[in-house]
PDB file of C-alpha atoms in Angstrom:
ATOM      1  CA  MET Q   5      91.468  75.975  91.985  1.00 63.00           C
ATOM      2  CA  TRP Q   6      91.767  74.774  95.524  1.00 55.00           C
ATOM      3  CA  ILE Q   7      91.354  70.434  95.392  1.00 65.00           C
ATOM      4  CA  ARG Q   8      91.980  69.006  99.171  1.00 61.00           C
ATOM      5  CA  PRO Q   9      94.773  66.634  98.867  1.00 60.00           C
ATOM      6  CA  GLN Q  10      93.420  62.935  99.817  1.00 54.00           C
ATOM      7  CA  ALA Q  11      96.711  62.119 102.685  1.00 58.00           C
ATOM      8  CA  GLU Q  12      97.427  61.661 106.267  1.00 64.00           C
ATOM      9  CA  THR Q  13      96.769  65.216 108.015  1.00 81.00           C
ATOM     10  CA  MET Q  14      99.844  66.265 110.044  1.00 92.00           C
ATOM     11  CA  ARG Q  15     101.006  68.922 112.611  1.00 97.00           C
ATOM     12  CA  LEU Q  16     104.683  69.109 112.744  1.00 98.00           C
ATOM     13  CA  SER Q  17     106.799  71.810 114.676  1.00 98.00           C
ATOM     14  CA  GLN Q  18     110.152  71.999 116.771  1.00 98.00           C
ATOM     15  CA  PHE Q  19     110.407  71.146 120.357  1.00 98.00           C
ATOM     16  CA  SER Q  20     112.942  70.982 123.266  1.00 97.00           C
ATOM     17  CA  ARG Q  21     112.775  69.782 126.526  1.00 93.00           C
ATOM     18  CA  ARG Q  22     114.794  72.777 128.148  1.00 89.00           C
ATOM     19  CA  ALA Q  23     114.831  76.618 126.871  1.00 84.00           C
ATOM     20  CA  ALA Q  24     118.486  76.536 125.547  1.00 82.00           C
ATOM     21  CA  ALA Q  25     118.869  73.096 124.121  1.00 87.00           C
ATOM     22  CA  GLN Q  26     118.620  72.400 120.225  1.00 92.00           C
ATOM     23  CA  PRO Q  27     115.082  71.769 119.119  1.00 96.00           C
ATOM     24  CA  TRP Q  28     113.584  68.466 117.298  1.00 98.00           C
ATOM     25  CA  CYS Q  29     111.132  68.046 114.869  1.00 98.00           C
ATOM     26  CA  GLY Q  30     108.459  66.218 116.403  1.00 98.00           C
ATOM     27  CA  ALA Q  31     104.466  65.360 115.475  1.00 98.00           C
ATOM     28  CA  ILE Q  32     101.668  65.930 117.291  1.00 97.00           C
ATOM     29  CA  VAL Q  33      99.452  64.074 117.826  1.00 95.00           C
ATOM     30  CA  ASP Q  34      95.963  63.257 119.828  1.00 89.00           C
ATOM     31  CA  GLY Q  35      96.112  67.365 120.729  1.00 88.00           C
ATOM     32  CA  ASP Q  36      98.337  66.790 123.208  1.00 93.00           C
ATOM     33  CA  THR Q  37     101.469  64.445 122.568  1.00 97.00           C
ATOM     34  CA  VAL Q  38     104.526  65.302 121.021  1.00 98.00           C
ATOM     35  CA  ILE Q  39     106.345  62.420 118.869  1.00 98.00           C
ATOM     36  CA  ASP Q  40     110.172  62.801 118.767  1.00 98.00           C
ATOM     37  CA  LEU Q  41     110.417  62.286 114.966  1.00 98.00           C
ATOM     38  CA  PRO Q  42     114.162  61.487 114.974  1.00 98.00           C
ATOM     39  CA  ALA Q  43     114.340  59.636 117.922  1.00 97.00           C
ATOM     40  CA  ALA Q  44     111.115  57.597 116.900  1.00 98.00           C
ATOM     41  CA  GLY Q  45     112.489  56.847 113.461  1.00 97.00           C
ATOM     42  CA  ASP Q  46     115.489  55.733 114.840  1.00 97.00           C
ATOM     43  CA  ALA Q  47     114.011  53.252 117.270  1.00 97.00           C
ATOM     44  CA  ALA Q  48     111.599  52.206 113.955  1.00 97.00           C
ATOM     45  CA  GLY Q  49     114.806  52.340 111.266  1.00 96.00           C
ATOM     46  CA  VAL Q  50     114.168  55.444 109.189  1.00 96.00           C
ATOM     47  CA  ASP Q  51     116.550  58.227 109.180  1.00 96.00           C
ATOM     48  CA  ILE Q  52     114.264  61.613 109.870  1.00 97.00           C
ATOM     49  CA  PRO Q  53     116.368  64.494 110.364  1.00 98.00           C
ATOM     50  CA  ARG Q  54     116.892  67.144 113.723  1.00 97.00           C
ATOM     51  CA  THR Q  55     115.284  69.962 111.995  1.00 97.00           C
ATOM     52  CA  LEU Q  56     111.786  70.410 109.894  1.00 97.00           C
ATOM     53  CA  SER Q  57     113.328  71.964 107.322  1.00 96.00           C
ATOM     54  CA  ASP Q  58     116.331  69.080 106.777  1.00 97.00           C
ATOM     55  CA  LEU Q  59     113.265  67.046 106.720  1.00 98.00           C
ATOM     56  CA  LEU Q  60     111.342  68.724 104.082  1.00 97.00           C
ATOM     57  CA  GLY Q  61     114.302  68.206 101.780  1.00 95.00           C
ATOM     58  CA  ARG Q  62     114.704  64.390 102.376  1.00 95.00           C
ATOM     59  CA  TRP Q  63     112.632  62.507  99.555  1.00 94.00           C
ATOM     60  CA  HIS Q  64     108.750  61.471 100.901  1.00 94.00           C
ATOM     61  CA  TRP Q  65     109.220  62.979 103.636  1.00 96.00           C
ATOM     62  CA  ALA Q  66     105.818  62.584 104.701  1.00 95.00           C
ATOM     63  CA  GLU Q  67     105.521  58.919 104.338  1.00 96.00           C
ATOM     64  CA  LYS Q  68     108.822  58.670 106.770  1.00 96.00           C
ATOM     65  CA  VAL Q  69     106.978  60.546 109.241  1.00 97.00           C
ATOM     66  CA  SER Q  70     103.919  58.445 109.004  1.00 96.00           C
ATOM     67  CA  MET Q  71     106.301  55.281 109.596  1.00 97.00           C
ATOM     68  CA  ALA Q  72     107.703  56.907 112.492  1.00 97.00           C
ATOM     69  CA  VAL Q  73     104.559  58.060 114.121  1.00 97.00           C
ATOM     70  CA  THR Q  74     103.120  54.632 113.624  1.00 97.00           C
ATOM     71  CA  TYR Q  75     105.768  53.095 114.958  1.00 97.00           C
ATOM     72  CA  ALA Q  76     105.744  54.926 118.244  1.00 97.00           C
ATOM     73  CA  THR Q  77     102.237  54.993 118.865  1.00 96.00           C
ATOM     74  CA  GLU Q  78     102.449  50.989 118.095  1.00 96.00           C
ATOM     75  CA  HIS Q  79     105.333  50.409 120.738  1.00 97.00           C
ATOM     76  CA  GLY Q  80     104.750  52.958 122.947  1.00 95.00           C
ATOM     77  CA  THR Q  81     108.274  54.872 122.789  1.00 96.00           C
ATOM     78  CA  ALA Q  82     109.339  58.663 121.747  1.00 97.00           C
ATOM     79  CA  ARG Q  83     106.250  59.950 123.373  1.00 97.00           C
ATOM     80  CA  ALA Q  84     106.308  63.158 125.726  1.00 97.00           C
ATOM     81  CA  ASP Q  85     103.515  65.698 126.977  1.00 97.00           C
ATOM     82  CA  LEU Q  86     103.254  68.688 124.976  1.00 97.00           C
ATOM     83  CA  ASP Q  87     102.727  70.722 128.109  1.00 96.00           C
ATOM     84  CA  GLY Q  88     106.030  69.479 129.187  1.00 96.00           C
ATOM     85  CA  LEU Q  89     108.028  70.631 125.832  1.00 97.00           C
ATOM     86  CA  VAL Q  90     109.017  74.024 125.023  1.00 97.00           C
ATOM     87  CA  ARG Q  91     107.561  74.973 121.700  1.00 97.00           C
ATOM     88  CA  HIS Q  92     110.130  76.571 118.996  1.00 97.00           C
ATOM     89  CA  ALA Q  93     109.452  78.209 115.590  1.00 98.00           C
ATOM     90  CA  PRO Q  94     108.178  75.037 113.187  1.00 98.00           C
ATOM     91  CA  VAL Q  95     111.286  76.289 110.876  1.00 98.00           C
ATOM     92  CA  THR Q  96     113.736  77.893 112.378  1.00 96.00           C
ATOM     93  CA  ASP Q  97     116.286  78.171 109.670  1.00 95.00           C
ATOM     94  CA  PRO Q  98     114.481  79.371 106.273  1.00 98.00           C
ATOM     95  CA  GLY Q  99     116.772  80.049 103.473  1.00 97.00           C
ATOM     96  CA  LYS Q 100     114.339  82.475 102.637  1.00 98.00           C
ATOM     97  CA  VAL Q 101     111.565  84.750 103.969  1.00 98.00           C
ATOM     98  CA  VAL Q 102     109.928  85.966 101.075  1.00 98.00           C
ATOM     99  CA  CYS Q 103     106.547  88.102 101.658  1.00 98.00           C
ATOM    100  CA  VAL Q 104     103.788  89.751  99.945  1.00 97.00           C
ATOM    101  CA  GLY Q 105     102.708  93.552 100.368  1.00 93.00           C
ATOM    102  CA  LEU Q 106      99.081  94.558  99.607  1.00 92.00           C
ATOM    103  CA  ASN Q 107      97.634  91.644  98.966  1.00 96.00           C
ATOM    104  CA  TYR Q 108      94.133  92.279 100.674  1.00 91.00           C
ATOM    105  CA  GLU Q 109      92.173  95.044  98.753  1.00 87.00           C
ATOM    106  CA  ASP Q 110      90.598  96.529 101.560  1.00 81.00           C
ATOM    107  CA  HIS Q 111      94.260  96.511 102.970  1.00 82.00           C
ATOM    108  CA  ALA Q 112      95.362  98.003 100.355  1.00 80.00           C
ATOM    109  CA  ARG Q 113      92.973 100.974 100.360  1.00 82.00           C
ATOM    110  CA  GLU Q 114      93.399 101.865 104.110  1.00 79.00           C
ATOM    111  CA  GLY Q 115      97.064 102.672 103.328  1.00 74.00           C
ATOM    112  CA  ASP Q 116      96.370 104.618 100.345  1.00 79.00           C
ATOM    113  CA  HIS Q 117      98.063 102.219  97.869  1.00 77.00           C
ATOM    114  CA  SER Q 118      96.862 101.472  94.471  1.00 83.00           C
ATOM    115  CA  ILE Q 119      95.543  97.721  93.946  1.00 87.00           C
ATOM    116  CA  PRO Q 120      98.458  95.827  92.795  1.00 91.00           C
ATOM    117  CA  ASP Q 121      97.967  93.981  89.495  1.00 95.00           C
ATOM    118  CA  GLU Q 122     100.692  91.463  90.251  1.00 97.00           C
ATOM    119  CA  PRO Q 123     102.101  90.604  93.584  1.00 97.00           C
ATOM    120  CA  VAL Q 124     104.252  93.092  95.176  1.00 95.00           C
ATOM    121  CA  LEU Q 125     107.195  90.943  96.819  1.00 97.00           C
ATOM    122  CA  PHE Q 126     110.041  91.933  99.630  1.00 96.00           C
ATOM    123  CA  SER Q 127     111.684  90.118 102.140  1.00 97.00           C
ATOM    124  CA  LYS Q 128     112.434  89.331 105.848  1.00 98.00           C
ATOM    125  CA  PHE Q 129     115.799  88.050 106.655  1.00 98.00           C
ATOM    126  CA  PRO Q 130     115.862  84.616 108.380  1.00 98.00           C
ATOM    127  CA  THR Q 131     117.221  86.208 111.461  1.00 98.00           C
ATOM    128  CA  ALA Q 132     113.457  87.222 112.471  1.00 98.00           C
ATOM    129  CA  ILE Q 133     112.606  84.596 112.981  1.00 98.00           C
ATOM    130  CA  THR Q 134     110.972  83.224 116.206  1.00 98.00           C
ATOM    131  CA  GLY Q 135     108.419  81.129 117.851  1.00 98.00           C
ATOM    132  CA  PRO Q 136     105.339  81.008 119.963  1.00 98.00           C
ATOM    133  CA  GLY Q 137     105.439  82.596 123.333  1.00 97.00           C
ATOM    134  CA  ALA Q 138     108.829  83.993 122.462  1.00 97.00           C
ATOM    135  CA  GLU Q 139     109.124  87.641 122.625  1.00 98.00           C
ATOM    136  CA  ILE Q 140     109.037  90.166 120.168  1.00 98.00           C
ATOM    137  CA  THR Q 141     111.532  92.767 120.934  1.00 98.00           C
ATOM    138  CA  TRP Q 142     112.949  95.811 119.832  1.00 98.00           C
ATOM    139  CA  ASP Q 143     115.255  99.050 120.948  1.00 98.00           C
ATOM    140  CA  PRO Q 144     112.971 101.897 121.886  1.00 98.00           C
ATOM    141  CA  THR Q 145     115.463 104.142 120.789  1.00 98.00           C
ATOM    142  CA  TYR Q 146     116.239 102.868 117.523  1.00 98.00           C
ATOM    143  CA  THR Q 147     112.329 102.618 116.328  1.00 98.00           C
ATOM    144  CA  GLU Q 148     109.094 103.927 117.994  1.00 97.00           C
ATOM    145  CA  GLN Q 149     106.176 102.965 115.705  1.00 98.00           C
ATOM    146  CA  VAL Q 150     105.753  98.844 115.708  1.00 98.00           C
ATOM    147  CA  ASP Q 151     102.986  96.901 114.719  1.00 98.00           C
ATOM    148  CA  TYR Q 152     101.518  93.747 114.101  1.00 98.00           C
ATOM    149  CA  GLU Q 153     100.240  91.892 110.919  1.00 98.00           C
ATOM    150  CA  ALA Q 154      98.565  88.786 111.072  1.00 98.00           C
ATOM    151  CA  GLU Q 155      99.281  86.472 108.179  1.00 98.00           C
ATOM    152  CA  LEU Q 156      99.121  83.008 106.592  1.00 98.00           C
ATOM    153  CA  VAL Q 157     102.411  81.508 105.778  1.00 98.00           C
ATOM    154  CA  VAL Q 158     103.171  79.115 103.047  1.00 98.00           C
ATOM    155  CA  VAL Q 159     105.619  76.400 104.145  1.00 98.00           C
ATOM    156  CA  VAL Q 160     107.980  75.214 100.891  1.00 98.00           C
ATOM    157  CA  GLY Q 161     108.256  71.486 101.025  1.00 97.00           C
ATOM    158  CA  ARG Q 162     109.969  71.004  97.439  1.00 96.00           C
ATOM    159  CA  GLU Q 163     112.184  72.471  95.339  1.00 97.00           C
ATOM    160  CA  ALA Q 164     110.233  74.724  92.826  1.00 98.00           C
ATOM    161  CA  ARG Q 165     111.546  76.555  90.058  1.00 98.00           C
ATOM    162  CA  ASP Q 166     109.500  78.017  87.213  1.00 98.00           C
ATOM    163  CA  VAL Q 167     106.073  76.054  88.296  1.00 98.00           C
ATOM    164  CA  SER Q 168     102.727  76.421  86.924  1.00 98.00           C
ATOM    165  CA  VAL Q 169     100.266  77.789  88.950  1.00 98.00           C
ATOM    166  CA  ASP Q 170      98.215  74.368  88.619  1.00 97.00           C
ATOM    167  CA  ASP Q 171     100.860  72.578  89.520  1.00 97.00           C
ATOM    168  CA  ALA Q 172     101.939  75.007  92.641  1.00 98.00           C
ATOM    169  CA  TRP Q 173      99.960  73.005  95.430  1.00 97.00           C
ATOM    170  CA  GLU Q 174     102.591  70.112  95.014  1.00 96.00           C
ATOM    171  CA  TYR Q 175     105.375  72.148  95.790  1.00 97.00           C
ATOM    172  CA  VAL Q 176     103.451  73.286  99.439  1.00 97.00           C
ATOM    173  CA  ALA Q 177     104.510  71.405 102.826  1.00 97.00           C
ATOM    174  CA  GLY Q 178     101.736  73.680 104.568  1.00 97.00           C
ATOM    175  CA  VAL Q 179     100.915  76.419 106.265  1.00 98.00           C
ATOM    176  CA  THR Q 180     101.472  78.242 109.364  1.00 98.00           C
ATOM    177  CA  VAL Q 181     100.637  81.383 111.416  1.00 98.00           C
ATOM    178  CA  GLY Q 182     102.858  84.296 110.994  1.00 98.00           C
ATOM    179  CA  ASN Q 183     103.020  87.969 112.353  1.00 98.00           C
ATOM    180  CA  ASP Q 184     104.646  90.446 110.259  1.00 98.00           C
ATOM    181  CA  VAL Q 185     106.478  92.751 112.438  1.00 98.00           C
ATOM    182  CA  SER Q 186     106.614  95.878 111.036  1.00 98.00           C
ATOM    183  CA  ALA Q 187     109.011  98.980 112.366  1.00 98.00           C
ATOM    184  CA  ARG Q 188     107.101 101.924 110.568  1.00 97.00           C
ATOM    185  CA  ASP Q 189     109.303 104.608 110.924  1.00 97.00           C
ATOM    186  CA  LEU Q 190     111.955 102.530 109.708  1.00 97.00           C
ATOM    187  CA  GLN Q 191     109.679 101.389 106.676  1.00 95.00           C
ATOM    188  CA  HIS Q 192     108.116 104.237 106.017  1.00 94.00           C
ATOM    189  CA  GLY Q 193     111.312 106.471 105.843  1.00 95.00           C
ATOM    190  CA  ASP Q 194     113.662 104.267 104.010  1.00 95.00           C
ATOM    191  CA  GLY Q 195     111.241 104.195 100.958  1.00 87.00           C
ATOM    192  CA  GLN Q 196     111.792 100.471 100.802  1.00 90.00           C
ATOM    193  CA  TRP Q 197     110.565  97.878 103.319  1.00 93.00           C
ATOM    194  CA  VAL Q 198     113.510  95.777 104.634  1.00 95.00           C
ATOM    195  CA  ARG Q 199     115.094  97.188 107.502  1.00 97.00           C
ATOM    196  CA  GLY Q 200     111.755  97.848 109.108  1.00 98.00           C
ATOM    197  CA  LYS Q 201     110.572  94.372 108.586  1.00 98.00           C
ATOM    198  CA  SER Q 202     113.588  92.490 109.281  1.00 98.00           C
ATOM    199  CA  LEU Q 203     114.684  93.513 113.064  1.00 98.00           C
ATOM    200  CA  ASP Q 204     115.272  90.485 114.840  1.00 98.00           C
ATOM    201  CA  THR Q 205     112.336  88.576 116.617  1.00 98.00           C
ATOM    202  CA  PHE Q 206     110.036  90.610 113.560  1.00 98.00           C
ATOM    203  CA  ALA Q 207     109.058  86.819 112.202  1.00 98.00           C
ATOM    204  CA  PRO Q 208     107.278  85.154 114.693  1.00 98.00           C
ATOM    205  CA  ILE Q 209     105.903  81.937 113.287  1.00 98.00           C
ATOM    206  CA  GLY Q 210     103.660  78.964 114.691  1.00 98.00           C
ATOM    207  CA  PRO Q 211     102.346  76.916 116.815  1.00 98.00           C
ATOM    208  CA  ALA Q 212     103.350  74.517 114.006  1.00 98.00           C
ATOM    209  CA  LEU Q 213     102.826  73.241 110.254  1.00 98.00           C
ATOM    210  CA  VAL Q 214      99.831  72.134 109.356  1.00 98.00           C
ATOM    211  CA  THR Q 215      99.611  69.936 106.268  1.00 96.00           C
ATOM    212  CA  LEU Q 216      97.338  71.347 103.536  1.00 95.00           C
ATOM    213  CA  ASP Q 217      94.690  67.856 103.588  1.00 93.00           C
ATOM    214  CA  ASP Q 218      94.254  69.133 107.468  1.00 94.00           C
ATOM    215  CA  VAL Q 219      93.020  72.454 106.138  1.00 94.00           C
ATOM    216  CA  ASP Q 220      89.288  72.416 105.024  1.00 89.00           C
ATOM    217  CA  ASP Q 221      90.080  75.656 101.993  1.00 95.00           C
ATOM    218  CA  PRO Q 222      93.234  77.809 102.764  1.00 97.00           C
ATOM    219  CA  HIS Q 223      91.508  80.551 100.765  1.00 97.00           C
ATOM    220  CA  ASP Q 224      88.603  80.118 102.980  1.00 97.00           C
ATOM    221  CA  LEU Q 225      89.793  80.802 106.489  1.00 98.00           C
ATOM    222  CA  ASP Q 226      88.925  83.169 109.162  1.00 98.00           C
ATOM    223  CA  ILE Q 227      91.846  85.437 110.261  1.00 98.00           C
ATOM    224  CA  TRP Q 228      92.657  88.007 112.654  1.00 98.00           C
ATOM    225  CA  THR Q 229      94.766  89.957 115.521  1.00 98.00           C
ATOM    226  CA  GLU Q 230      94.061  90.839 119.048  1.00 98.00           C
ATOM    227  CA  LEU Q 231      96.117  92.914 121.084  1.00 98.00           C
ATOM    228  CA  ASP Q 232      95.682  92.432 125.293  1.00 97.00           C
ATOM    229  CA  GLY Q 233      92.276  90.650 124.060  1.00 97.00           C
ATOM    230  CA  GLU Q 234      90.792  93.367 121.822  1.00 98.00           C
ATOM    231  CA  ARG Q 235      90.241  92.270 118.296  1.00 98.00           C
ATOM    232  CA  LEU Q 236      91.862  94.631 115.535  1.00 98.00           C
ATOM    233  CA  GLN Q 237      92.029  92.844 112.551  1.00 98.00           C
ATOM    234  CA  ASP Q 238      89.185  90.254 111.040  1.00 97.00           C
ATOM    235  CA  SER Q 239      88.979  89.111 107.985  1.00 96.00           C
ATOM    236  CA  ASN Q 240      88.851  86.194 105.927  1.00 97.00           C
ATOM    237  CA  THR Q 241      91.355  84.701 103.103  1.00 97.00           C
ATOM    238  CA  GLU Q 242      88.649  84.542 100.646  1.00 96.00           C
ATOM    239  CA  ASN Q 243      89.623  88.469 100.341  1.00 95.00           C
ATOM    240  CA  PHE Q 244      93.177  87.718  99.226  1.00 96.00           C
ATOM    241  CA  ILE Q 245      93.731  89.206  95.572  1.00 96.00           C
ATOM    242  CA  PHE Q 246      96.753  87.018  94.626  1.00 98.00           C
ATOM    243  CA  GLY Q 247      96.130  82.827  96.143  1.00 97.00           C
ATOM    244  CA  LEU Q 248      98.412  81.117  97.290  1.00 98.00           C
ATOM    245  CA  ASP Q 249      99.039  78.696  94.529  1.00 98.00           C
ATOM    246  CA  GLU Q 250      99.903  81.829  92.190  1.00 98.00           C
ATOM    247  CA  LEU Q 251     102.430  83.473  94.619  1.00 98.00           C
ATOM    248  CA  VAL Q 252     104.266  79.957  94.855  1.00 98.00           C
ATOM    249  CA  ALA Q 253     104.163  80.032  91.265  1.00 98.00           C
ATOM    250  CA  PHE Q 254     104.782  83.954  90.676  1.00 98.00           C
ATOM    251  CA  CYS Q 255     107.990  83.619  93.362  1.00 98.00           C
ATOM    252  CA  SER Q 256     109.230  80.511  91.465  1.00 98.00           C
ATOM    253  CA  ARG Q 257     109.800  82.381  88.086  1.00 98.00           C
ATOM    254  CA  ALA Q 258     111.871  84.979  89.714  1.00 98.00           C
ATOM    255  CA  PHE Q 259     113.757  82.404  92.201  1.00 98.00           C
ATOM    256  CA  THR Q 260     114.198  79.061  93.075  1.00 98.00           C
ATOM    257  CA  LEU Q 261     111.825  78.035  95.994  1.00 98.00           C
ATOM    258  CA  GLU Q 262     113.594  75.426  98.229  1.00 98.00           C
ATOM    259  CA  PRO Q 263     112.450  73.405 100.905  1.00 98.00           C
ATOM    260  CA  GLY Q 264     111.502  75.270 104.433  1.00 98.00           C
ATOM    261  CA  ASP Q 265     111.285  78.537 102.782  1.00 98.00           C
ATOM    262  CA  LEU Q 266     108.636  80.889 104.258  1.00 98.00           C
ATOM    263  CA  ILE Q 267     106.252  82.890 102.068  1.00 98.00           C
ATOM    264  CA  PHE Q 268     104.280  85.589 104.262  1.00 98.00           C
ATOM    265  CA  THR Q 269     101.326  86.295 101.943  1.00 98.00           C
ATOM    266  CA  GLY Q 270     100.143  89.674 103.336  1.00 97.00           C
ATOM    267  CA  THR Q 271      97.939  90.797 105.789  1.00 97.00           C
ATOM    268  CA  PRO Q 272      94.362  92.111 105.804  1.00 96.00           C
ATOM    269  CA  PRO Q 273      93.112  95.624 107.298  1.00 94.00           C
ATOM    270  CA  GLY Q 274      93.197  97.016 110.686  1.00 96.00           C
ATOM    271  CA  VAL Q 275      96.674  97.026 111.044  1.00 96.00           C
ATOM    272  CA  GLY Q 276      97.724  99.691 113.947  1.00 97.00           C
ATOM    273  CA  VAL Q 277      99.399 102.504 111.945  1.00 95.00           C
ATOM    274  CA  TYR Q 278      96.473 103.061 109.758  1.00 94.00           C
ATOM    275  CA  ARG Q 279      93.954 103.401 112.513  1.00 95.00           C
ATOM    276  CA  GLU Q 280      92.574 106.517 113.970  1.00 94.00           C
ATOM    277  CA  PRO Q 281      94.280 107.301 116.572  1.00 96.00           C
ATOM    278  CA  PRO Q 282      97.206 104.856 115.791  1.00 96.00           C
ATOM    279  CA  VAL Q 283      97.483 101.804 117.756  1.00 97.00           C
ATOM    280  CA  LEU Q 284     101.163 100.495 117.874  1.00 98.00           C
ATOM    281  CA  LEU Q 285     102.858  97.676 119.921  1.00 98.00           C
ATOM    282  CA  ASP Q 286     104.429  98.786 123.388  1.00 98.00           C
ATOM    283  CA  ASP Q 287     106.697  97.158 126.279  1.00 98.00           C
ATOM    284  CA  GLY Q 288     104.495  94.176 127.934  1.00 98.00           C
ATOM    285  CA  ASP Q 289     101.559  94.030 124.901  1.00 98.00           C
ATOM    286  CA  ARG Q 290     100.195  90.582 124.471  1.00 98.00           C
ATOM    287  CA  VAL Q 291      99.791  90.016 120.636  1.00 98.00           C
ATOM    288  CA  THR Q 292      98.031  86.926 119.478  1.00 98.00           C
ATOM    289  CA  VAL Q 293      97.063  86.099 115.291  1.00 98.00           C
ATOM    290  CA  GLY Q 294      94.757  83.382 114.515  1.00 98.00           C
ATOM    291  CA  ILE Q 295      93.747  81.621 111.554  1.00 98.00           C
ATOM    292  CA  GLU Q 296      90.658  78.997 111.255  1.00 98.00           C
ATOM    293  CA  GLY Q 297      92.275  75.838 111.428  1.00 97.00           C
ATOM    294  CA  VAL Q 298      95.836  76.453 111.746  1.00 98.00           C
ATOM    295  CA  GLY Q 299      96.178  77.989 115.082  1.00 98.00           C
ATOM    296  CA  GLU Q 300      96.911  80.778 117.573  1.00 98.00           C
ATOM    297  CA  LEU Q 301     100.517  82.629 117.769  1.00 98.00           C
ATOM    298  CA  THR Q 302     100.715  84.660 120.759  1.00 98.00           C
ATOM    299  CA  ASN Q 303     103.848  86.853 121.737  1.00 98.00           C
ATOM    300  CA  VAL Q 304     104.566  89.115 124.371  1.00 98.00           C
ATOM    301  CA  CYS Q 305     106.541  92.426 123.494  1.00 98.00           C
ATOM    302  CA  ARG Q 306     109.008  93.715 125.090  1.00 98.00           C
ATOM    303  CA  HIS Q 307     111.461  96.524 124.731  1.00 98.00           C
ATOM    304  CA  ARG Q 308     115.320  96.058 125.193  1.00 93.00           C
TER     305      ARG Q 308
END
């Protein structure tokens, strides 16, 4: 059961001032201002590491962020305009990218799959991660059937091993938007999904990690995909077969979840491969995944 936590809301991501520079973690405040958290923490005497995944591994990380943001706001330091920064994925170096297949009943049925009795897990390699505004790229001689999948993504905030469903929310740092890009010819040809799901750039996430206190109900959020402005997926997370708390608990029984790990929670119906006729991604296509209250993630597709 979802009970909204009472805590300070946060929208966190990673930024740089130049495209080739190393990203640093920042907090978005007032909609268009970013607090450089390592710089603000240094000024406030609070140790905040450069990357968001490292930050999530620190004891009482949320309190440290709050202290740094308060200091920067009161002293007018370590601030930057969002529009002047390069945005990166909120987490660029997850130890694990766990994915859940067939977690919407109507998506399972559109692919003529049985409704699962327990979560169906697979993985994407961390090298597939890319961020908002980045290009989704592939070699058209290697795969000819590239598809989109809108997904709500859980960002793990604490080490979790064999946790209960009731306690699972305590291990979630927040959620973000994800696109489980899939090479369908590789996925279906292999008979298992890892290669077709793990090509470089095939896991865009962002634009920010949104803490749970800033989400009305993660099990009642509109979710959609638009391809060049045409809406092709349009559903709501109330249609999950397995909720986020169930997925965190289920995964933690099999393997240890660590701060910064990602769980892609499944896609609703309307994916391209099952449409009549199929609608697959091509060079120059602009794909946007949106989730109510969490954000919109846009990427352009390019052949390489």
